[in-house]
Tab-separated table of C-alpha atoms in Angstrom:
chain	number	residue	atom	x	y	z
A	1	UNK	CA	87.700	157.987	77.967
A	2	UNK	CA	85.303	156.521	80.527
A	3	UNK	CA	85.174	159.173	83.416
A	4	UNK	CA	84.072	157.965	87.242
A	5	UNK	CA	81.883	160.242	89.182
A	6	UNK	CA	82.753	161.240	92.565
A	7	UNK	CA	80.218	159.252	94.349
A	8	UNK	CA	81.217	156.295	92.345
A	9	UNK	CA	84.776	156.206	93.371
A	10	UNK	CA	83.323	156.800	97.331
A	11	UNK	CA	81.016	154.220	97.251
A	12	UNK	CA	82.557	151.524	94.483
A	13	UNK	CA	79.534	151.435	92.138
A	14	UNK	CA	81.551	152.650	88.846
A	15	UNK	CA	83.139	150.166	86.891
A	16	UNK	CA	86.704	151.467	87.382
A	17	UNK	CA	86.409	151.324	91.275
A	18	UNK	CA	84.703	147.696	91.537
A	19	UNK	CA	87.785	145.183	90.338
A	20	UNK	CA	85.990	142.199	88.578
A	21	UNK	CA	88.078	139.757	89.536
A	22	UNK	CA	88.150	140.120	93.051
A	23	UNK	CA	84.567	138.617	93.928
A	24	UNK	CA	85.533	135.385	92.036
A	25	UNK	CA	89.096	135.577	93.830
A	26	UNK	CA	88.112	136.561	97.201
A	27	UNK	CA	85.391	133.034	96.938
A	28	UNK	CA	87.869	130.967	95.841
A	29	UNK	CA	90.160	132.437	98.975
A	30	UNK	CA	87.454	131.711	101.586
A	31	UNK	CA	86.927	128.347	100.877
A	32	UNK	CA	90.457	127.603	100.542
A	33	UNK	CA	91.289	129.704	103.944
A	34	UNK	CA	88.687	128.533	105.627
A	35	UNK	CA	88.418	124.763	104.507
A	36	UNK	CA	92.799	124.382	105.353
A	37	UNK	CA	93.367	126.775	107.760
A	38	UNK	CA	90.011	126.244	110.141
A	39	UNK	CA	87.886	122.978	109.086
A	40	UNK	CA	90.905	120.849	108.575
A	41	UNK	CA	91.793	120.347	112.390
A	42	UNK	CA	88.908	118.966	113.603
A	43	UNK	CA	88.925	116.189	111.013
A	44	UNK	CA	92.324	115.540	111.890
A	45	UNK	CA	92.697	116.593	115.556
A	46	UNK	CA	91.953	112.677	115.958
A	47	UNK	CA	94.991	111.482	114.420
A	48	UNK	CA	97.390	114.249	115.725
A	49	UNK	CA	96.429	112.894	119.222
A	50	UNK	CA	96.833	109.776	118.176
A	51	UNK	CA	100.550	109.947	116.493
A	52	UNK	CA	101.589	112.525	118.976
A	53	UNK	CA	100.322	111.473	122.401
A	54	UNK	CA	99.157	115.356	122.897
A	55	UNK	CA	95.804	115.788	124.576
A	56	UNK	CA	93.146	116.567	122.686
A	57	UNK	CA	92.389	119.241	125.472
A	58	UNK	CA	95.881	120.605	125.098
A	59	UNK	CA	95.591	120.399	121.288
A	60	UNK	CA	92.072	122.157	121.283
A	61	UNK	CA	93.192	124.711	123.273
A	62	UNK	CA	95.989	125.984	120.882
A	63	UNK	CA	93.471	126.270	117.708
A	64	UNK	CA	91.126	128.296	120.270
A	65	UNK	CA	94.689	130.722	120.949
A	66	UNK	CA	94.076	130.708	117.355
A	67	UNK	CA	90.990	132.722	117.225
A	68	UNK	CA	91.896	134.420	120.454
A	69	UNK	CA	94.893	136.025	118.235
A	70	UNK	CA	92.325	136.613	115.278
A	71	UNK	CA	90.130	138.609	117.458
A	72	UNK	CA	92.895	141.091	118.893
A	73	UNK	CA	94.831	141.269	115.476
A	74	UNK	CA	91.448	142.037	113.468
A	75	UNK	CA	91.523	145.097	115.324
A	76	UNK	CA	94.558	147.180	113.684
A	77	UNK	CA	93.987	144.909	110.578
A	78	UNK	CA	90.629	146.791	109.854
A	79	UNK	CA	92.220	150.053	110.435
A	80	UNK	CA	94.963	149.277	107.640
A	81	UNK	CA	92.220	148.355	105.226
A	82	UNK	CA	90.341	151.379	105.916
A	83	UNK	CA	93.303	153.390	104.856
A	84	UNK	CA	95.217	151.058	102.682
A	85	UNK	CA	92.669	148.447	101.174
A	86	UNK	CA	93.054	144.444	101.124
A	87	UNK	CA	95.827	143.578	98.726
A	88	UNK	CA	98.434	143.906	100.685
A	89	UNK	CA	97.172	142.694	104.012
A	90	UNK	CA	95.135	139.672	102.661
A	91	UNK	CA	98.183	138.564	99.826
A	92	UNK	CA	100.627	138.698	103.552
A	93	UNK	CA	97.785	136.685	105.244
A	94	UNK	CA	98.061	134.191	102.697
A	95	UNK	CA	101.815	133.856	103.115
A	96	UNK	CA	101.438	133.790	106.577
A	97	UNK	CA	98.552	131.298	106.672
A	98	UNK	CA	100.848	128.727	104.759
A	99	UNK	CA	103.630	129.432	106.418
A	100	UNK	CA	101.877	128.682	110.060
A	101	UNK	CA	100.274	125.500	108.330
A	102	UNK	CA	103.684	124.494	107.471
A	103	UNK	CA	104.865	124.903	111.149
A	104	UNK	CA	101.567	123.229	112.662
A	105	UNK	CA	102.566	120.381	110.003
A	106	UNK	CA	106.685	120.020	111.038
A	107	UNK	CA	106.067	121.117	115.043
A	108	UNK	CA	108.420	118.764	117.136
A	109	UNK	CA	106.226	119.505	120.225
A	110	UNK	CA	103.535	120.854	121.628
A	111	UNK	CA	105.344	124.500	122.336
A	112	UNK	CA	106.031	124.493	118.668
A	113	UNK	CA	102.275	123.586	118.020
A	114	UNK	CA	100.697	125.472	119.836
A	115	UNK	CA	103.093	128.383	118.589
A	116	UNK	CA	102.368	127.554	115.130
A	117	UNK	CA	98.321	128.099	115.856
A	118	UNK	CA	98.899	131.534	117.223
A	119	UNK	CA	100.391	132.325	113.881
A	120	UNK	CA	97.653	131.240	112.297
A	121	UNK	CA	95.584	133.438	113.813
A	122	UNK	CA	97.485	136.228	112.536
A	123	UNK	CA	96.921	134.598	109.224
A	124	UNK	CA	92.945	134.332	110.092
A	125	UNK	CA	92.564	137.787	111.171
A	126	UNK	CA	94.362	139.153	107.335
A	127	UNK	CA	92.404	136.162	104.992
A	128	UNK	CA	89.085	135.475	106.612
A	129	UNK	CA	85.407	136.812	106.262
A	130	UNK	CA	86.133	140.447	107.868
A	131	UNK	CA	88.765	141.721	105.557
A	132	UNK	CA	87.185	140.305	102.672
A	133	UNK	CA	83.881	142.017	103.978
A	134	UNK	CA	85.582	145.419	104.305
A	135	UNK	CA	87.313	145.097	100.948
A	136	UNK	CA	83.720	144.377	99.151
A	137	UNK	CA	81.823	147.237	101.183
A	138	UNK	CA	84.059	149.496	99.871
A	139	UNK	CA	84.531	148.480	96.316
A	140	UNK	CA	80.638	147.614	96.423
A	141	UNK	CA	78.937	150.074	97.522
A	142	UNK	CA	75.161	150.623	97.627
A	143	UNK	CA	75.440	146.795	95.570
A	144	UNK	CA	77.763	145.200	98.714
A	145	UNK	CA	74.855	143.129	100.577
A	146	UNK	CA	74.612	140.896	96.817
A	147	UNK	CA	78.314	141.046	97.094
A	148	UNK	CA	79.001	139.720	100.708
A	149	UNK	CA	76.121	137.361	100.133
A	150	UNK	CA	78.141	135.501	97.149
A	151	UNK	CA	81.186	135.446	99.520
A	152	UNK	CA	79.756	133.780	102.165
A	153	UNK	CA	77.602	131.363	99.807
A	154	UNK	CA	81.427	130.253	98.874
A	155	UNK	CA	82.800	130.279	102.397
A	156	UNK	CA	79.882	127.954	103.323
A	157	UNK	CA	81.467	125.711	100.904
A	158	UNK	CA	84.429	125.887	102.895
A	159	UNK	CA	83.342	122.552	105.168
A	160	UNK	CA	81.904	120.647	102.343
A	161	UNK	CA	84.415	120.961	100.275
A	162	UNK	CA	87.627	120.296	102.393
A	163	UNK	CA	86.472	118.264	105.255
A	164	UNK	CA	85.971	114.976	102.661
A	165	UNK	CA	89.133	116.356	100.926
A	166	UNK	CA	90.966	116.172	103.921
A	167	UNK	CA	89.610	113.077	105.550
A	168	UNK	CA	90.356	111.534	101.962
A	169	UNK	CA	94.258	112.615	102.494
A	170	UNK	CA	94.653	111.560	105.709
A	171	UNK	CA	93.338	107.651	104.682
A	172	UNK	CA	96.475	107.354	102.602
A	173	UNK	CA	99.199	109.989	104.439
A	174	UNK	CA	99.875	111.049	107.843
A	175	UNK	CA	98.479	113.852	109.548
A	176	UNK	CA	101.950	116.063	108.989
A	177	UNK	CA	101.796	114.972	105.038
A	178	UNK	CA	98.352	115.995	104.821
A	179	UNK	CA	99.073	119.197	106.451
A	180	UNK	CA	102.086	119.619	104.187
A	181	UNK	CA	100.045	119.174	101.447
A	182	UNK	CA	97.303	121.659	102.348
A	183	UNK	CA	99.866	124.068	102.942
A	184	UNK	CA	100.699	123.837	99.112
A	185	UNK	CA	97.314	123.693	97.659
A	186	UNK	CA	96.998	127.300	100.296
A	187	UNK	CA	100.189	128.762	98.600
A	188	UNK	CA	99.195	128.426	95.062
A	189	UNK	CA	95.139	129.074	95.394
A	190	UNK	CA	95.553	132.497	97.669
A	191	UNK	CA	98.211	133.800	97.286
A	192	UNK	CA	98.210	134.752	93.474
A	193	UNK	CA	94.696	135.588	94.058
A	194	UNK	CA	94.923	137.848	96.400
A	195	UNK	CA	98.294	139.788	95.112
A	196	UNK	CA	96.480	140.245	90.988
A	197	UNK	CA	92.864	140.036	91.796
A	198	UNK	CA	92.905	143.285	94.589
A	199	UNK	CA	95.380	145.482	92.618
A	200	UNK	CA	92.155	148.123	91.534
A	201	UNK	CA	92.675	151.658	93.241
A	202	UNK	CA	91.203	151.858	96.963
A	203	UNK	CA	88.538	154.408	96.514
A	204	UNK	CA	88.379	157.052	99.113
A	205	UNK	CA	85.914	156.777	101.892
A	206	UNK	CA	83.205	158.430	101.933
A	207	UNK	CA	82.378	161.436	103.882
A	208	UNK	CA	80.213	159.627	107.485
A	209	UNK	CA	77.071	160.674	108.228
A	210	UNK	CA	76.077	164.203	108.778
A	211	UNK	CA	75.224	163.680	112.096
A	212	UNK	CA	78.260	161.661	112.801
A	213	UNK	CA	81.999	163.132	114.020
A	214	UNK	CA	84.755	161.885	111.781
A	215	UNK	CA	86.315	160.106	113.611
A	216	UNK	CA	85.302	156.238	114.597
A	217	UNK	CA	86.024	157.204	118.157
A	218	UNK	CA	82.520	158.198	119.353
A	219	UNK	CA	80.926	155.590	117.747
A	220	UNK	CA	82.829	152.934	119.658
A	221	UNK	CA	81.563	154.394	122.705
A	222	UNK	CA	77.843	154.812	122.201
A	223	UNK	CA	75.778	153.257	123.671
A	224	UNK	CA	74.176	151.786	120.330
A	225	UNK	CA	77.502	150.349	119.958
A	226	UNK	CA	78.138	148.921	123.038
A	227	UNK	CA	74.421	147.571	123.237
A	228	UNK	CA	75.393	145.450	119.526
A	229	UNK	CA	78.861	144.572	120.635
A	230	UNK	CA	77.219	142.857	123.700
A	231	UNK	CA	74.181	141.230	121.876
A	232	UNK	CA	76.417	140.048	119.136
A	233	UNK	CA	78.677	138.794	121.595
A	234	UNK	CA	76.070	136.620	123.614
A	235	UNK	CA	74.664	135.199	120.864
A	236	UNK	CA	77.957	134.143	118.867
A	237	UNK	CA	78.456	132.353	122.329
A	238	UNK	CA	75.547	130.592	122.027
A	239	UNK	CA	75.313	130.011	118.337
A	240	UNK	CA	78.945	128.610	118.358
A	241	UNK	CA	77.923	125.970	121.752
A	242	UNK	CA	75.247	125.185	119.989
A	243	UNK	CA	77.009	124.148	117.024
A	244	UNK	CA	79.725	121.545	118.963
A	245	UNK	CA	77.413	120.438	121.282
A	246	UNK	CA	74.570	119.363	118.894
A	247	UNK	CA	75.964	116.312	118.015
A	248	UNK	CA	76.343	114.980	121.908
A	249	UNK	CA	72.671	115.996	122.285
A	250	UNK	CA	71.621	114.186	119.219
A	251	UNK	CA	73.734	110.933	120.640
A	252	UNK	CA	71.944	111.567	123.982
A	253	UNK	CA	68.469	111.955	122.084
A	254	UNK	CA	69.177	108.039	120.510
A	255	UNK	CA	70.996	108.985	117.073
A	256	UNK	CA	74.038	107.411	115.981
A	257	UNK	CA	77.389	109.173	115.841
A	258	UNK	CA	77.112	109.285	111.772
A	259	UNK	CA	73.492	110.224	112.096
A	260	UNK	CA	73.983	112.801	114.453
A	261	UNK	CA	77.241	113.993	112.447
A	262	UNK	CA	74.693	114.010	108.891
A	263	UNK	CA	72.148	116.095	111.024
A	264	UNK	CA	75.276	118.951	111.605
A	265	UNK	CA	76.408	118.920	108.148
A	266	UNK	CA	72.562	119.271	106.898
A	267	UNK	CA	72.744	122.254	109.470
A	268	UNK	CA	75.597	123.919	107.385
A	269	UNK	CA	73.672	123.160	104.041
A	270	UNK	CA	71.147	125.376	106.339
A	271	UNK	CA	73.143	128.081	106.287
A	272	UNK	CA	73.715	127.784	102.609
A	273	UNK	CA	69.798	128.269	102.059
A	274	UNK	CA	69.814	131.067	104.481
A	275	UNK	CA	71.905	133.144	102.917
A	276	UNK	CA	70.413	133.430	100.158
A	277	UNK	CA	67.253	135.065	101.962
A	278	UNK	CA	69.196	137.657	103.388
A	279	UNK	CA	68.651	140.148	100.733
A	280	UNK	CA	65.453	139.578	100.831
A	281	UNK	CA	64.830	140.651	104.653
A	282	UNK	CA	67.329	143.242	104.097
A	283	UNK	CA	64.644	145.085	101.972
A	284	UNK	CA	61.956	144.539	103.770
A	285	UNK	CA	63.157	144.992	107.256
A	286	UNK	CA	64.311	147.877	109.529
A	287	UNK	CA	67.964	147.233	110.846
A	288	UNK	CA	66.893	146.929	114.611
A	289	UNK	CA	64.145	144.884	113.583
A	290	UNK	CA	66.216	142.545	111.212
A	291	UNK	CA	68.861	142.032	114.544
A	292	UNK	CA	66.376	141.280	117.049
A	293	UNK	CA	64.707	139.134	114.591
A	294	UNK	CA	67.175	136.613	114.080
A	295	UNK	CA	68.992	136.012	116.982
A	296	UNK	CA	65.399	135.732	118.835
A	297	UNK	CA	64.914	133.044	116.122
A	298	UNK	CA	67.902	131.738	116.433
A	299	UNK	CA	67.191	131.050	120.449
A	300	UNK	CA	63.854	129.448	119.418
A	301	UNK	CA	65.627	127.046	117.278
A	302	UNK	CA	68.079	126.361	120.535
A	303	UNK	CA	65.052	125.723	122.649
A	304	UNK	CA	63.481	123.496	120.402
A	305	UNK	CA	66.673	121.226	120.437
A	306	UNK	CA	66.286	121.406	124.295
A	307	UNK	CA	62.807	120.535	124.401
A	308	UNK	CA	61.927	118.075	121.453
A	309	UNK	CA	63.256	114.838	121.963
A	310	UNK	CA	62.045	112.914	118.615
A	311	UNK	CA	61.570	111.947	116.200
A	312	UNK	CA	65.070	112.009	114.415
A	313	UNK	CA	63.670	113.906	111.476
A	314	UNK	CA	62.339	116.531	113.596
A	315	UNK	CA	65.537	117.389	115.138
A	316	UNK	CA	67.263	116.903	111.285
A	317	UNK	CA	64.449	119.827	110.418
A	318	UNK	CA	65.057	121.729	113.449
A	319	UNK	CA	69.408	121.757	112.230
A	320	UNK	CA	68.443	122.825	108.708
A	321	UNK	CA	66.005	125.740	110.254
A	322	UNK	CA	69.058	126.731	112.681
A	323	UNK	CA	71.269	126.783	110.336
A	324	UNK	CA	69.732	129.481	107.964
A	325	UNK	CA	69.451	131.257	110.636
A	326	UNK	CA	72.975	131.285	111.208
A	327	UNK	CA	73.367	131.943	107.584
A	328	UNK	CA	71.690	134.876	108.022
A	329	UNK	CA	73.498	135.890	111.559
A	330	UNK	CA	76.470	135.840	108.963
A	331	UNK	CA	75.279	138.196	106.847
A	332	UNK	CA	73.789	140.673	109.576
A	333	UNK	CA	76.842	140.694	111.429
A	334	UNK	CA	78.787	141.603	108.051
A	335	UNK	CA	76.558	144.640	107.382
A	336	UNK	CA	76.045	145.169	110.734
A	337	UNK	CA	78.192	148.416	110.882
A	338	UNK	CA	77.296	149.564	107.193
A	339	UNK	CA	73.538	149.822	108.166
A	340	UNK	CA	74.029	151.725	111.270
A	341	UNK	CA	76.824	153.931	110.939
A	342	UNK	CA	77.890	154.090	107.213
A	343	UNK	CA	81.283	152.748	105.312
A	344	UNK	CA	83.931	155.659	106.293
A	345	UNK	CA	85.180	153.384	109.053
A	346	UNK	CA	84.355	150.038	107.996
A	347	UNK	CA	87.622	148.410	108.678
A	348	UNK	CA	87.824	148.920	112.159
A	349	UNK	CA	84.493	149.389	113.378
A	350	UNK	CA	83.301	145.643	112.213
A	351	UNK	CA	87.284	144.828	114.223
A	352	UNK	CA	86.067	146.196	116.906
A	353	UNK	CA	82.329	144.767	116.591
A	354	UNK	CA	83.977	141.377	115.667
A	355	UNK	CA	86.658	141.202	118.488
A	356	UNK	CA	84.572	140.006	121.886
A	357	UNK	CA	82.322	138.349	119.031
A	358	UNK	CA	85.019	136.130	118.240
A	359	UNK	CA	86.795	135.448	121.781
A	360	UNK	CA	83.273	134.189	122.747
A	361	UNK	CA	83.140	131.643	120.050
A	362	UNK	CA	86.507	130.613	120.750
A	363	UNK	CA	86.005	129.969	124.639
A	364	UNK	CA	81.998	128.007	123.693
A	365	UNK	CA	83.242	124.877	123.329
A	366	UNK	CA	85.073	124.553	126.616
A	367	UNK	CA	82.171	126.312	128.173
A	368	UNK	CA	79.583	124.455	126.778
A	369	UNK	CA	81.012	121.017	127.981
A	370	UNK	CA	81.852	122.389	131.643
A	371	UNK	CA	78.548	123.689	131.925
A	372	UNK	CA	76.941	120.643	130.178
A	373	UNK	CA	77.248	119.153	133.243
A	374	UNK	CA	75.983	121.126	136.148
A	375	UNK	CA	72.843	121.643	134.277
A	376	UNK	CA	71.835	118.401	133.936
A	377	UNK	CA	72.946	116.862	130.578
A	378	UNK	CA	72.706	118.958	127.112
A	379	UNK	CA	69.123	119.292	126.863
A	380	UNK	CA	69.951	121.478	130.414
A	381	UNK	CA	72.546	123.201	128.317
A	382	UNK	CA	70.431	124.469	125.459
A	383	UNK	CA	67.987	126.282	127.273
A	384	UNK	CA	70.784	127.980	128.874
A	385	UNK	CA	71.044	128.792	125.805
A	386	UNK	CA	68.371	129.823	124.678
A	387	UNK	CA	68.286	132.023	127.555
A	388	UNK	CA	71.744	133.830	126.507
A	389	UNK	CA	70.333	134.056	123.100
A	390	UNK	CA	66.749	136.171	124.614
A	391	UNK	CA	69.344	138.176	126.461
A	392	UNK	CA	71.508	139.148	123.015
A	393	UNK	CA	67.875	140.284	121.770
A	394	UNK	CA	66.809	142.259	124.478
A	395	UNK	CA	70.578	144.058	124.088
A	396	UNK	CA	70.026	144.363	120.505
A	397	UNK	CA	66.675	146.729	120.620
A	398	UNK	CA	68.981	149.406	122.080
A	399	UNK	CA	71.165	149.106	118.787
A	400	UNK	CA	69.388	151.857	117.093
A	401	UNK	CA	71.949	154.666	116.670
A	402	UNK	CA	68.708	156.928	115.422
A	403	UNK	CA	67.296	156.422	118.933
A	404	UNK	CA	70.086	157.825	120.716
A	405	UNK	CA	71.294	160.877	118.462
């Protein structure tokens, strides 16, 4: 009988301890969570305002409550993985998730609606990228940045895949049906998946640092920690305005809505590329380096939007260069916690990073176009920016837990 050494079953490299089926599952899962539950509104927020008479202010603000909930419920969700693993909290996700896209399909009013997206953020919080992340650092191991790198190459899919998909449904049903109809393609893709695919024992965590208390408690309040949590926050802020406010700049710059609209999807194609590279820098960088790194290019590529004003192929090469570098942001932020402070409390460490992360790139968009203003247009915006972005790198050279022990 095949016997698993004791720093296999820590660190998930034996064969026992590293279920095969959950990488293909857990890809599948995040393009089907993210393409129903998250892309899926903005193609058909336009309709829903349209049938319903709702605002699309009013209707934007209950998918942000949406990853306002995520944020705070990602919290204690990474401390149940940490002690129970995923199965159980993604497989409830997934009934969750199509349970909420049911409601958000059926909602009489706007209450309901909005009601509906909070649930879904419950459903977000247990099926996207961060418990998937701590269920493959575990079972992964010393072999988890290949890992998380194949998840997010699928999750990247997410947008290609179901924004046609969706657009194509809503041509010949209404917005409910086409909800109602997601909701059913959610059920039967994610929820077997997640209930057979994570059944393998949840190895034991392994023993932290030897430098490092037990508990996650002093971590959180390093200064290391605090000093990531802020630069990560800042620059999902400004990666996220950047993202819904490049198309208005691109209209502003002279491009057509449908040209402007191919130069954002050739941005997510971007981050496709990206990824790919990750592994790559992870090798050949130092962590602090590898942080400061990419969100300093990542407010270059924000500055250039700002400041070059043509031609359109320019600014298409300038979207494809931001968006690896988002790809990579991805990536960094996933292993963020891993590379600093080990895997013994994965779960709710990356919660914890991930929380203000997330509220920031829920409140962007409405920040972005209120400030679009008072600056002076969007080219005004993105060097503010830019700015925020220099700031996240400047925070993120005091990330360096070995600098502070």
């Amino acid at each position: 009988m095949t016997t698993l050494r004791a720093d296999e079953a820590v660190t998930g490299t034996g064969d026992r301890s590293r279920p095969r089926a959950a990488l293909p599952a857990l890809c599948a899962t995040q393009i089907t969570s993210w393409g129903i539950v998250y892309y899926a509104f903005p193609v058909l927020n336009p309709q829903i305002t349209a049938a319903t008479g709702w605002s699309a202010t009013s209707t934007t603000a209950a998918f942000s409550g949406a990853l306002l909930v995520s944020a705070v419920t990602g919290i204690p969700v990474g401390r149940i993985i940490d002690r129970r693993g995923p199965r159980a909290v993604m497989t409830t996700g997934s009934a969750l998730g199509v349970v909420a896209v049911l409601a958000i399909a059926y909602a009489p009013n706007l209450i309901t609606f909005t009601a509906a997206w909070l649930l879904a953020g419950v459903a977000m919080a247990t099926t996207f990228y961060q418990p998937a992340f701590a269920a493959l650092t575990r079972w992964w191991g010393s072999d988890r940045v290949r890992a998380l790198t194949i998840v997010t190459l699928a999750g990247g899919l997410a947008s290609t895949a179901f924004a046609p998909l969706t657009a194509t449904l809503a041509e010949h049903l209404s917005w409910r049906s086409t909800y109602a109809v997601l909701a059913l393609l959610l059920a039967l893709v994610t929820i077997p998946a997640h209930a057979l695919a994570l059944r393998a024992p949840w190895p034991p965590a392994p023993a932290p640092p030897s430098q490092q208390d037990s508990s996650s408690g002093p971590v959180t309040r390093s200064r290391p920690f605090l000093m990531l949590a802020t630069a990560l926050t800042l620059n999902s802020f400004a990666m996220y305005a950047v993202v819904i406010a490049l198309v208005p700049l691109l209209i502003a710059r002279g491009a057509s809505p449908t040209a402007a609209a191919w130069a954002l999807g050739l941005g997510g194609a971007g981050q496709t590329l990206g990824r790919t590279l990750y592994a790559t820098l992870a090798r050949r960088t130092g962590v602090t380096t590898r942080t400061v790194t990419l969100i300093a290019l990542g407010g270059t590529t924000t500055a250039a939007f700002a400041m070059v004003s043509g031609p359109f192929p320019l600014l298409v090469g300038i979207a494809i260069a931001a968006g690896m570098v988002r790809g990579n942001l991805t990536l960094l932020q996933a292993t963020a916690v891993t590379d600093r402070w080990g895997t013994t409390h994965y779960g709710r460490l990356s919660g914890l990073l991930a929380a203000p992360a997330t509220i920031a790139s829920a409140l962007a968009p409405f920040a972005g176009a209120a400030l679009a203003g008072p600056l002076g247009g969007y080219p005004g915006l993105f060097i503010a920016l830019a700015l925020a972005s220099a700031a996240a790198a400047l925070f993120a050279l005091g990330s360096d837990p070995n600098r502070h022990s």
